[in-house]
Phi, psi and omega in degrees: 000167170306320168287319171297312177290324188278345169290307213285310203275303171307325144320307203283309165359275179269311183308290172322325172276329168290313169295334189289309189280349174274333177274320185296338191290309196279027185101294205291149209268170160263097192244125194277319177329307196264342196027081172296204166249349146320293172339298183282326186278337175280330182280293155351283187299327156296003197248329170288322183279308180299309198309288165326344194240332180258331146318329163298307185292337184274307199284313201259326173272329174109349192273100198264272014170306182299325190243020154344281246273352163315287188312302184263027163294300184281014174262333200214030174294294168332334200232037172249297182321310190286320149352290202288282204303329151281334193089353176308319185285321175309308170307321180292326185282302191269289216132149170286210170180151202244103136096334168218141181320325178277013160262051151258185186293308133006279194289328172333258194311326172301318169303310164315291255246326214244349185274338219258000000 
């Protein structure tokens, strides 16, 4: 049942974040570089705690509408990657641009935003 997994996951949770932040207290630090095990155990424990607050909402309240744009993140993250990851989203986002960089879509909408 739901309570029992939200039990289950909040155990695991808070255990991880009292140890992470009890090893980050005694020195090792957090560092994402080195990915230490402060790190990993505090980044763990947000991760479990986001995981645990969107399963409530989808699951147990039911509010599918809210986490769409969620959904359909994880259906198509491959090919989101390949986006990002060429600069393809970007060229897509800002624009192509006529005789000077500042003439995209980008400086546009900023600009518009900054005169008002």
């Amino acid at each position: 049942d739901h309570k029992g997994r939200l039990n289950h996951w909040l155990g695991f949770s808070v255990s991880f974040l009292t140890l992470g932040g009890f090893l980050a207290l005694i020195g090792i630090p957090l560092n994402k570089s080195l990915y230490t095990i402060s790190y990993m155990l505090l980044s763990s424990a947000a991760s479990g705690l986001t995981f645990m607050a969107l399963y409530v909402l989808v699951d147990v309240y039911g509010h599918r509408r809210l986490t769409s744009v969620l959904e359909w993140m994880g259906k198509h993250s491959l090919s989101i990657f390949v986006l990002v990851s060429s600069n393809l989203a970007v060229i897509a986002i800002q624009g192509f641009y006529w005789t000077k960089p500042e003439n995209n879509i980008v400086h546009w909408i900023v600009s518009r935003f900054h005169h008002k």
